[in-house]
Short mmCIF file of C-alpha atoms in Angstrom, two decimals:
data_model
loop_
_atom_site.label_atom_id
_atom_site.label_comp_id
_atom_site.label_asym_id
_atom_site.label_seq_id
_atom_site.Cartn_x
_atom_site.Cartn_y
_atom_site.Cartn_z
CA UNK B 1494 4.91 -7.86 0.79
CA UNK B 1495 4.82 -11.22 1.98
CA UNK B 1496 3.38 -14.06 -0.84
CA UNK B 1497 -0.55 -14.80 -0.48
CA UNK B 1498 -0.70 -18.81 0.50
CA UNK B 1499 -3.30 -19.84 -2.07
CA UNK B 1500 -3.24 -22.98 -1.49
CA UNK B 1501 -7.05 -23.61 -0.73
CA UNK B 1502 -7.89 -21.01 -3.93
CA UNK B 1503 -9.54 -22.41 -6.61
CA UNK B 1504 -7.09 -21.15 -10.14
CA UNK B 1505 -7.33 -17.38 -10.73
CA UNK B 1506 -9.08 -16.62 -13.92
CA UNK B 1507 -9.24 -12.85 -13.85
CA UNK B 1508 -6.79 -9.97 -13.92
CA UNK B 1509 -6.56 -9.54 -10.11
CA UNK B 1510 -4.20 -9.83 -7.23
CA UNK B 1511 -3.61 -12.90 -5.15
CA UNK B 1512 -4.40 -11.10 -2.34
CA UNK B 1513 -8.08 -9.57 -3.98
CA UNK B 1514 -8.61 -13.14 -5.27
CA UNK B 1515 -8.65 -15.03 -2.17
CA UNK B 1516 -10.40 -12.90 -0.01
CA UNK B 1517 -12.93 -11.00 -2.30
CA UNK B 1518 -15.43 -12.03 -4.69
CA UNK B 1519 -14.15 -10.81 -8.20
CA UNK B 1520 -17.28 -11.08 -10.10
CA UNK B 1521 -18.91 -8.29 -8.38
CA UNK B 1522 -15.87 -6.40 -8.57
CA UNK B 1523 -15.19 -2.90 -9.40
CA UNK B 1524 -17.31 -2.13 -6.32
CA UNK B 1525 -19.71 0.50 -6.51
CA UNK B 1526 -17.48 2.86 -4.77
CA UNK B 1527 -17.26 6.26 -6.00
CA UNK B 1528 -13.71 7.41 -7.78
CA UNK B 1529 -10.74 7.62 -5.16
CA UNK B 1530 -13.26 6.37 -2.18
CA UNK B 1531 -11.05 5.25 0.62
CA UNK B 1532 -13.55 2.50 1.47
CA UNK B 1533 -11.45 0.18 -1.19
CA UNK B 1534 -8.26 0.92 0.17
CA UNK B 1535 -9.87 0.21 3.91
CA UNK B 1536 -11.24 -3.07 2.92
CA UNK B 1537 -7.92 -4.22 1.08
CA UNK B 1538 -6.60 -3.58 5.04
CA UNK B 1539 -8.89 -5.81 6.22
CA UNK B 1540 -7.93 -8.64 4.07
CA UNK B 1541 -4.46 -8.08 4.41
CA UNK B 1542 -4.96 -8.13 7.89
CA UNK B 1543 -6.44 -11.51 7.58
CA UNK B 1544 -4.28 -13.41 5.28
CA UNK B 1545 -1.51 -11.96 7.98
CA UNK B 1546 -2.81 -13.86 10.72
CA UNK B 1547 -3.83 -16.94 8.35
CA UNK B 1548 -7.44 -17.31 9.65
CA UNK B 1549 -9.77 -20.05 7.71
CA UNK B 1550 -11.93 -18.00 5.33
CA UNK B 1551 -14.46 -20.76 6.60
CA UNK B 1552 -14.40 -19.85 10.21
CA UNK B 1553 -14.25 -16.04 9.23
CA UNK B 1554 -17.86 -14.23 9.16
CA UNK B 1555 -17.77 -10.20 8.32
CA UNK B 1556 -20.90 -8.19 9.38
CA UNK B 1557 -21.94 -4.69 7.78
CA UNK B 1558 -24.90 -2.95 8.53
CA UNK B 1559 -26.15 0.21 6.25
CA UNK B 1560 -24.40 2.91 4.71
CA UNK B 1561 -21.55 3.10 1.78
CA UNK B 1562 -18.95 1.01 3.89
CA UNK B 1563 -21.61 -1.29 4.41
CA UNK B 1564 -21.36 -2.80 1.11
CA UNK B 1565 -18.36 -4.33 1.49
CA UNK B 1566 -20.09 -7.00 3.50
CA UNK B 1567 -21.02 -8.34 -0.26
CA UNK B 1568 -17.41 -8.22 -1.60
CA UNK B 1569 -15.73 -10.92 1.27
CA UNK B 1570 -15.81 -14.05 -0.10
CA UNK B 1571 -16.59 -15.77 3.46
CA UNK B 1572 -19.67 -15.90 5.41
CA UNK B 1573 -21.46 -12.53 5.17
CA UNK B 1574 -24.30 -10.83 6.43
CA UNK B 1575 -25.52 -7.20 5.59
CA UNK B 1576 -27.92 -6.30 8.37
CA UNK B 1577 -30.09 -3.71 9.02
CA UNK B 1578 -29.42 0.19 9.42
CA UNK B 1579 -27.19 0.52 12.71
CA UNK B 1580 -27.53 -3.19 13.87
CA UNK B 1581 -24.60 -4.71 12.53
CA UNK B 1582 -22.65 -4.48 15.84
CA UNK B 1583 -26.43 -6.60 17.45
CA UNK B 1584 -26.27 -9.03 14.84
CA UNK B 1585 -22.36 -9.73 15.17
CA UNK B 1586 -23.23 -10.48 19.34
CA UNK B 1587 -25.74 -12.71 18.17
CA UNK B 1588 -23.24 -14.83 16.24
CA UNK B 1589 -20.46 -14.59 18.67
CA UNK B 1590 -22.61 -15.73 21.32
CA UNK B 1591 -23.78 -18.39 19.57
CA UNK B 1592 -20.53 -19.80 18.07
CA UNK B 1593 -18.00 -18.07 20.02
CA UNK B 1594 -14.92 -19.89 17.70
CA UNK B 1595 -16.04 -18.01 14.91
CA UNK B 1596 -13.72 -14.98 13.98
CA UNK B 1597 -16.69 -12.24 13.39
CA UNK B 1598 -15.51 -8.66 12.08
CA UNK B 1599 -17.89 -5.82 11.77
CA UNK B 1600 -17.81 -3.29 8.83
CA UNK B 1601 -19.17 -0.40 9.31
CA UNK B 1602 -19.45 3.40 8.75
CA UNK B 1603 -19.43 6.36 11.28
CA UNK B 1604 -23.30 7.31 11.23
CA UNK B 1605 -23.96 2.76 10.95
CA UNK B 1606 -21.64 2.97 14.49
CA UNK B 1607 -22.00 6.24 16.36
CA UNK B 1608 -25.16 7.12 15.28
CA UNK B 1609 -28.19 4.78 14.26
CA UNK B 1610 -26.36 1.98 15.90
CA UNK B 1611 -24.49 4.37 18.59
CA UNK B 1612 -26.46 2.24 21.90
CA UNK B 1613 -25.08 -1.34 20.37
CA UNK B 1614 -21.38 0.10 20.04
CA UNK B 1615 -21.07 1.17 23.31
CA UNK B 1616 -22.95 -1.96 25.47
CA UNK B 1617 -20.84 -4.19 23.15
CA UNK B 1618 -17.88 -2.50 24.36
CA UNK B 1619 -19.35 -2.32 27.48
CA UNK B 1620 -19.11 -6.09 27.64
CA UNK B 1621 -15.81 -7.17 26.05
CA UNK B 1622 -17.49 -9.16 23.98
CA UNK B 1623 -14.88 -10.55 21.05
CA UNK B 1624 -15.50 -8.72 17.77
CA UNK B 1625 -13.85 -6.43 15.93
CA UNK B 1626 -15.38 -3.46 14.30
CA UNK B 1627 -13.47 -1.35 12.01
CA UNK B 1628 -15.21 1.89 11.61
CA UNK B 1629 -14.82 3.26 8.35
CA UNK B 1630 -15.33 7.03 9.44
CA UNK B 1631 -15.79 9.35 6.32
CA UNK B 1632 -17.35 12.12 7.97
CA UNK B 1633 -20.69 12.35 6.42
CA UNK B 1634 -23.70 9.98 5.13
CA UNK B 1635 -22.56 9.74 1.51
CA UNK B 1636 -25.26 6.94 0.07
CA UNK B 1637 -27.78 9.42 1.08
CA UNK B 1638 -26.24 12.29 -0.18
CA UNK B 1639 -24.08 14.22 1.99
CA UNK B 1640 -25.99 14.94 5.47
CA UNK B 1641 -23.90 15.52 8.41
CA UNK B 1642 -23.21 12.54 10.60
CA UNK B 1643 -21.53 12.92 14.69
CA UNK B 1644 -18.28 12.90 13.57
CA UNK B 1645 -18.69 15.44 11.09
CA UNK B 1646 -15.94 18.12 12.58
CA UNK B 1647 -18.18 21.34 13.81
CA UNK B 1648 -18.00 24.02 11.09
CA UNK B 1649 -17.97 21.73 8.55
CA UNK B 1650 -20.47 21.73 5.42
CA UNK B 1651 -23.51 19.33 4.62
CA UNK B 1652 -26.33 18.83 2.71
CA UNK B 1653 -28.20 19.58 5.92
CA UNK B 1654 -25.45 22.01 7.27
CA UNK B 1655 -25.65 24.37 4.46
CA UNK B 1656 -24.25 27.13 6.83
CA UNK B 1657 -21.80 24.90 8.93
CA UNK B 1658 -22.35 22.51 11.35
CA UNK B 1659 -22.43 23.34 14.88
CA UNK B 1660 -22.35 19.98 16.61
CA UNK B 1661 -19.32 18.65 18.19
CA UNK B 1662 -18.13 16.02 16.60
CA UNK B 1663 -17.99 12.27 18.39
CA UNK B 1664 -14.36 10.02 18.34
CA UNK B 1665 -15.42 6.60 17.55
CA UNK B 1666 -12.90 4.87 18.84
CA UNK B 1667 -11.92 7.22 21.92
CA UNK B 1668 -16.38 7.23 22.66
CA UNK B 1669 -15.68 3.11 22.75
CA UNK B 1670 -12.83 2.85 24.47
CA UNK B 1671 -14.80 5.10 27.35
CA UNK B 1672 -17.42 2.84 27.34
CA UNK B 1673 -14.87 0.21 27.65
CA UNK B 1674 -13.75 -1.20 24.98
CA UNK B 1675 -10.65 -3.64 25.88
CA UNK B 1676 -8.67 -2.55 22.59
CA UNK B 1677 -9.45 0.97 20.53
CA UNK B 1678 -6.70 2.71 17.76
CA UNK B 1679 -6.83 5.14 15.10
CA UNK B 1680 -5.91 4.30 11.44
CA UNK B 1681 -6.05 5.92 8.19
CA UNK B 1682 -6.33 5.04 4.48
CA UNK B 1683 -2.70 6.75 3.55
CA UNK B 1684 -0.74 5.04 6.17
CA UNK B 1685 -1.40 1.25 4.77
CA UNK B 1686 0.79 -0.65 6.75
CA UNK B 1687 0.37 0.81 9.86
CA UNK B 1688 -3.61 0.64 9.43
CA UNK B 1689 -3.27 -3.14 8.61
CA UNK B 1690 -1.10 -3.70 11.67
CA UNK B 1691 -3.54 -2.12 13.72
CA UNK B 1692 -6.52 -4.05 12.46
CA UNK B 1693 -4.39 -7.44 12.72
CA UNK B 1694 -3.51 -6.77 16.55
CA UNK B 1695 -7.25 -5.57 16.95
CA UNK B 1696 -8.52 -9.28 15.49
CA UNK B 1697 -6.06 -10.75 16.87
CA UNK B 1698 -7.30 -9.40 20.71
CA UNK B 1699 -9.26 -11.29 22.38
CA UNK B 1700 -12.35 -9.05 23.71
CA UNK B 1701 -13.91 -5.76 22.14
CA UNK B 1702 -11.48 -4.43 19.65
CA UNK B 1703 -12.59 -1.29 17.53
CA UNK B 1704 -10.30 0.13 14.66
CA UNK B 1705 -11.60 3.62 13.63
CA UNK B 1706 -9.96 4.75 10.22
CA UNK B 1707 -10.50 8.12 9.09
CA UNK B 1708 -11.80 7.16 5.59
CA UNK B 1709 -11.16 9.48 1.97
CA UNK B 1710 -14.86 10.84 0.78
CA UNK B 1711 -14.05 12.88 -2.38
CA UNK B 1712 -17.55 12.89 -3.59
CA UNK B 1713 -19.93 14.09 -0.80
CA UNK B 1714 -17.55 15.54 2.21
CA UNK B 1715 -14.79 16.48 -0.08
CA UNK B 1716 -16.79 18.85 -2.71
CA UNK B 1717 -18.83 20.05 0.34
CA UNK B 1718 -16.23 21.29 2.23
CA UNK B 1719 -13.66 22.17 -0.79
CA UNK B 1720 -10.90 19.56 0.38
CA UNK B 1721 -10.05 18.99 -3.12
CA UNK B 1722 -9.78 15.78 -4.92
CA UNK B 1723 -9.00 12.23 -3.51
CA UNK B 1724 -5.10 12.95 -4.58
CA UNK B 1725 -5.39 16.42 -2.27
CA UNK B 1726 -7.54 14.36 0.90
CA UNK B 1727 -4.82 11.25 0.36
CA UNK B 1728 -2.12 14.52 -0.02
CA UNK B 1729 -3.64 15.81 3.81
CA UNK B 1730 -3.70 12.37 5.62
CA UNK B 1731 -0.27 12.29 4.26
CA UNK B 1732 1.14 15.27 5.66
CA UNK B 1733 -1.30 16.08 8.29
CA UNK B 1734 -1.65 12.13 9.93
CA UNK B 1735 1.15 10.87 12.09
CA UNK B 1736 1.68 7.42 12.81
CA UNK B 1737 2.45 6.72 16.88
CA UNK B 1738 6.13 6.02 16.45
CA UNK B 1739 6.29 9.79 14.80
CA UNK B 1740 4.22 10.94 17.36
CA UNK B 1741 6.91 10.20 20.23
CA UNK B 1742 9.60 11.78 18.30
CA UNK B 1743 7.63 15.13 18.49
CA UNK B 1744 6.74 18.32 20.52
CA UNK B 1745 3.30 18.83 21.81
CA UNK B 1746 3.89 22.06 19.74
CA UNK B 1747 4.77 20.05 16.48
CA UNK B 1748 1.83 17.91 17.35
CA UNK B 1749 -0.51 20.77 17.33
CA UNK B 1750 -3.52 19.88 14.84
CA UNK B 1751 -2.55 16.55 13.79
CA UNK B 1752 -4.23 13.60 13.88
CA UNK B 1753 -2.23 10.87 15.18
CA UNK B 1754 -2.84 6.98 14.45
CA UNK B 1755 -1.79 3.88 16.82
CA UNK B 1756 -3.33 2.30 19.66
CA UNK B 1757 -5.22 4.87 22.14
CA UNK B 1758 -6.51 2.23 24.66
CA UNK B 1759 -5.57 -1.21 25.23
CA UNK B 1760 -6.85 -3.77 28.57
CA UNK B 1761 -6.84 -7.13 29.84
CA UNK B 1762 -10.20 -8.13 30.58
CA UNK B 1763 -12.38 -11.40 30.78
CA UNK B 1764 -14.13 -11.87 26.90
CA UNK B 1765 -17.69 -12.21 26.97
CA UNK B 1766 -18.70 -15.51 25.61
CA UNK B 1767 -16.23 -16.95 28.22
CA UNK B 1768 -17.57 -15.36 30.75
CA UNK B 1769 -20.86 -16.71 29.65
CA UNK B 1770 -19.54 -20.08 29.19
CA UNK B 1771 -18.55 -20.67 32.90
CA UNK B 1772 -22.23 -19.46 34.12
CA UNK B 1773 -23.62 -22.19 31.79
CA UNK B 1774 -21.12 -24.52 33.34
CA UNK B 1775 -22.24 -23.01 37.11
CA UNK B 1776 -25.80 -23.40 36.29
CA UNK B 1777 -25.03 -26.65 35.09
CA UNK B 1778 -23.54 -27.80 38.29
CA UNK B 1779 -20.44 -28.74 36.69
CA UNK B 1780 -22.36 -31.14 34.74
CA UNK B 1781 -21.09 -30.01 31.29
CA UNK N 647 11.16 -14.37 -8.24
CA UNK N 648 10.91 -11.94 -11.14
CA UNK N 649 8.25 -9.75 -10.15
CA UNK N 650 5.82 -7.47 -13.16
CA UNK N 651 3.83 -4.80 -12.53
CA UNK N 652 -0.23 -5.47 -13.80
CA UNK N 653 -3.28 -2.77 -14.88
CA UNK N 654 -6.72 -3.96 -14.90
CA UNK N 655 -7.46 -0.85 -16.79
CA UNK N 656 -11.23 -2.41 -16.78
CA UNK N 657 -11.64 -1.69 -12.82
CA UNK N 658 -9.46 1.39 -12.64
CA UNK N 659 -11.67 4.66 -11.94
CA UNK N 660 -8.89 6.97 -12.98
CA UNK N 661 -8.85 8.60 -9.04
CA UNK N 662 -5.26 9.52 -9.88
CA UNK N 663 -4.18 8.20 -6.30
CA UNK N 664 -1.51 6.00 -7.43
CA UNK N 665 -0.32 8.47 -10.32
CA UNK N 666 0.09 11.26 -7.69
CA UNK N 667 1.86 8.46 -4.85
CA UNK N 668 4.31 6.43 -7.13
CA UNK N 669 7.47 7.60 -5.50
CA UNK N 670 9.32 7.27 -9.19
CA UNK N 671 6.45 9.03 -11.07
CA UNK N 672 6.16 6.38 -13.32
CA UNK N 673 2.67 6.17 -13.61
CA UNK N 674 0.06 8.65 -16.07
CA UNK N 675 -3.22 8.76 -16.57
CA UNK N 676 -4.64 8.44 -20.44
CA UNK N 677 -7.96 9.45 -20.89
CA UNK N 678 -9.33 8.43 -17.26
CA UNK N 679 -7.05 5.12 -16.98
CA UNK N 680 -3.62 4.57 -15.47
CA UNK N 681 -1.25 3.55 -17.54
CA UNK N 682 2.72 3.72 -17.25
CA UNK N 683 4.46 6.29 -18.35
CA UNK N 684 7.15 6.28 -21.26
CA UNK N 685 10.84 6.84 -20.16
CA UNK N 686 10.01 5.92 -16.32
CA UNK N 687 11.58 2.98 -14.57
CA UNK N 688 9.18 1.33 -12.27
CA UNK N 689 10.90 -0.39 -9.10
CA UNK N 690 7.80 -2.96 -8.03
CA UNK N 691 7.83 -1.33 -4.49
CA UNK N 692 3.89 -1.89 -4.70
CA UNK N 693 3.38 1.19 -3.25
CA UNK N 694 0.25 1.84 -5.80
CA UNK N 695 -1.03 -1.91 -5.03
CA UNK N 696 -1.36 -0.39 -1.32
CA UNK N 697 -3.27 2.40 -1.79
CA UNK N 698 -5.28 1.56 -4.99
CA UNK N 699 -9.12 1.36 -4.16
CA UNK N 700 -10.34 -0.56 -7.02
CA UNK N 701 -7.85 -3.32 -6.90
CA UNK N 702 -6.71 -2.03 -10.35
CA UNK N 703 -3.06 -1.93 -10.55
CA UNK N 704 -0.88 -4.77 -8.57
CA UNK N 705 2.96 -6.34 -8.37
CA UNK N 706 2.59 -10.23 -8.92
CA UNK N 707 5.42 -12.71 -9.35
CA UNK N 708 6.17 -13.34 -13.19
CA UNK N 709 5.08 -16.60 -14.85
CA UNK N 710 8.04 -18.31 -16.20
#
């Protein structure tokens, strides 16, 4: 692990890494996450991710909109704003469009993305325009108490699928990359580094980059469906999640059932806000 | 650098997740905290830092 530059920190006066003190706010730390909720380890990616590419924590601005993820909107130590139920991806537009040098990353959960928000995701993929949303995809609503979201895999147990679910479920990332989303992957919360590498390409792409990491939810989707502890669902992404390097080396027949992480979709395309920028200067008459 | 392995046994949950993913099993868990485990060498790998969601156990460079 490279050293944290903390050079800009103010001096670290609790028991916490560089890393957590630069980037988070450690007085409303331990989060409210539930025991062995992958949402910690996710957000830990993003800062990594961050500090990687050494972006100013003053030109940084992290968006969340409703929903477990969602908190971690109030953890970042950078310009936040927790938004309404499914808007998160609306409001992050809004501040791109109107600062386009800001670095704007959206955190949010599968039913925040896919569902109540499901119409922003795709149009904002739809028009390149540069964020980057990292979907933290547990499977279920778990602040409201374990309903089944659209990526809850069909069979599956809810609160409100006492008897199994029989929807199909939705891919985040592969639903946004259809709808044209200029850079898409799959990550985890076992595989660290390669989750971290994936959101640090995705920021660092310029256009619509969506990260969708197939989060650890113990309490709700866990108990409901038997999975085990977090140790057993950390155990599965372990054995069961393949990073894209692995992938390559196997058969289709090896591959069989397994979930594998890495890039799915990646395009060259014209970014929003500059598109928008030369039909101001058009309008303009070359004025500008 | 001389590097030391901290707890923050006042965040950790007790999830287990770096007990069960410490590749030299060198961690335990005492009455819903992590703490290290007698007779274990740890190597500082960091591997727990990684994977730890509360931000609870971490590898930092020693003070002199």
């Amino acid at each position: 692990m490279a050293k944290v530059d903390m050079t800009d920190v103010r001096e670290k006066d609790v028991n916490v890494s560089d890393l957590v003190f630069k980037y988070m706010r450690p007085e409303h730390l331990p989060h409210i996450w539930c025991p062995g909720c992958g949402n910690g380890i996710i957000m830990r990616d993003v800062a990594q991710a961050i500090e990687d590419l050494k972006i100013n924590r003053n030109n940084l601005v992290v968006v969340s909109g409703i929903g477990c993820s969602s908190r971690a909107a109030g953890y970042f130590d950078c310009s936040t704003i927790h938004t309404t139920h499914g808007r998160a991806i609306a409001f992050a537009t809004g501040i791109k469009m109107a600062r386009p040098e800001l670095e704007v990353v959206v955190l949010t959960g599968d039913g925040d993305a896919s569902a109540i928000g499901g119409n922003h995701l795709i149009h904002a993929a739809r028009r390149n325009i540069g964020i980057t949303v990292i979907v933290m995809n547990n499977t279920i609503y778990g602040m409201t108490g374990g309903q089944y979201s659209p990526t809850t895999p069909t069979g599956d147990y809810g609160t409100t699928a006492p008897y199994g679910n029989i929807d199909r479920p939705f891919d985040v990332a592969l639903l946004a990359a259809a709808a044209g989303a200029t850079y898409a992957a799959h990550g985890d919360c076992f595989h660290v580094p390669e989750t971290t590498r994936l959101i640090r390409d995705g920021i660092a792409h310029k256009g619509f980059s969506i990260i969708e990491v197939a989060d650890v939810c113990p309490t709700y989707y866990g108990r409901k469906n038997k999975k085990g502890s977090a140790v057993d669902m950390m155990r599965n992404q372990k054995e069961n999640f393949v990073t894209a390097a692995q992938a390559k080396r196997m058969s289709p027949e090896e591959l069989e059932g397994r979930y594998v992480l890495g890039v799915i979709q990646e395009l060259d395309f014209p970014e929003y806000t500059e598109a928008y920028e030369k039909v101001i200067e058009k309008a303009q008459g070359g004025a500008k | 650098m001389k590097k030391e392995l901290i707890l923050n046994s006042a965040w950790c949950k007790g999830c287990g997740i770096c007990v069960a993913f410490c590749p030299k099993g060198a961690l335990e868990l005492a009455r819903g905290k992590v703490q290290r485990k007698e007779g274990t060498d740890c190597i500082l790998c960091g591997q727990c830092e990684l994977r730890c969601p509360d931000y609870a156990i971490f590898v930092q460079e020693k003070e002199e």
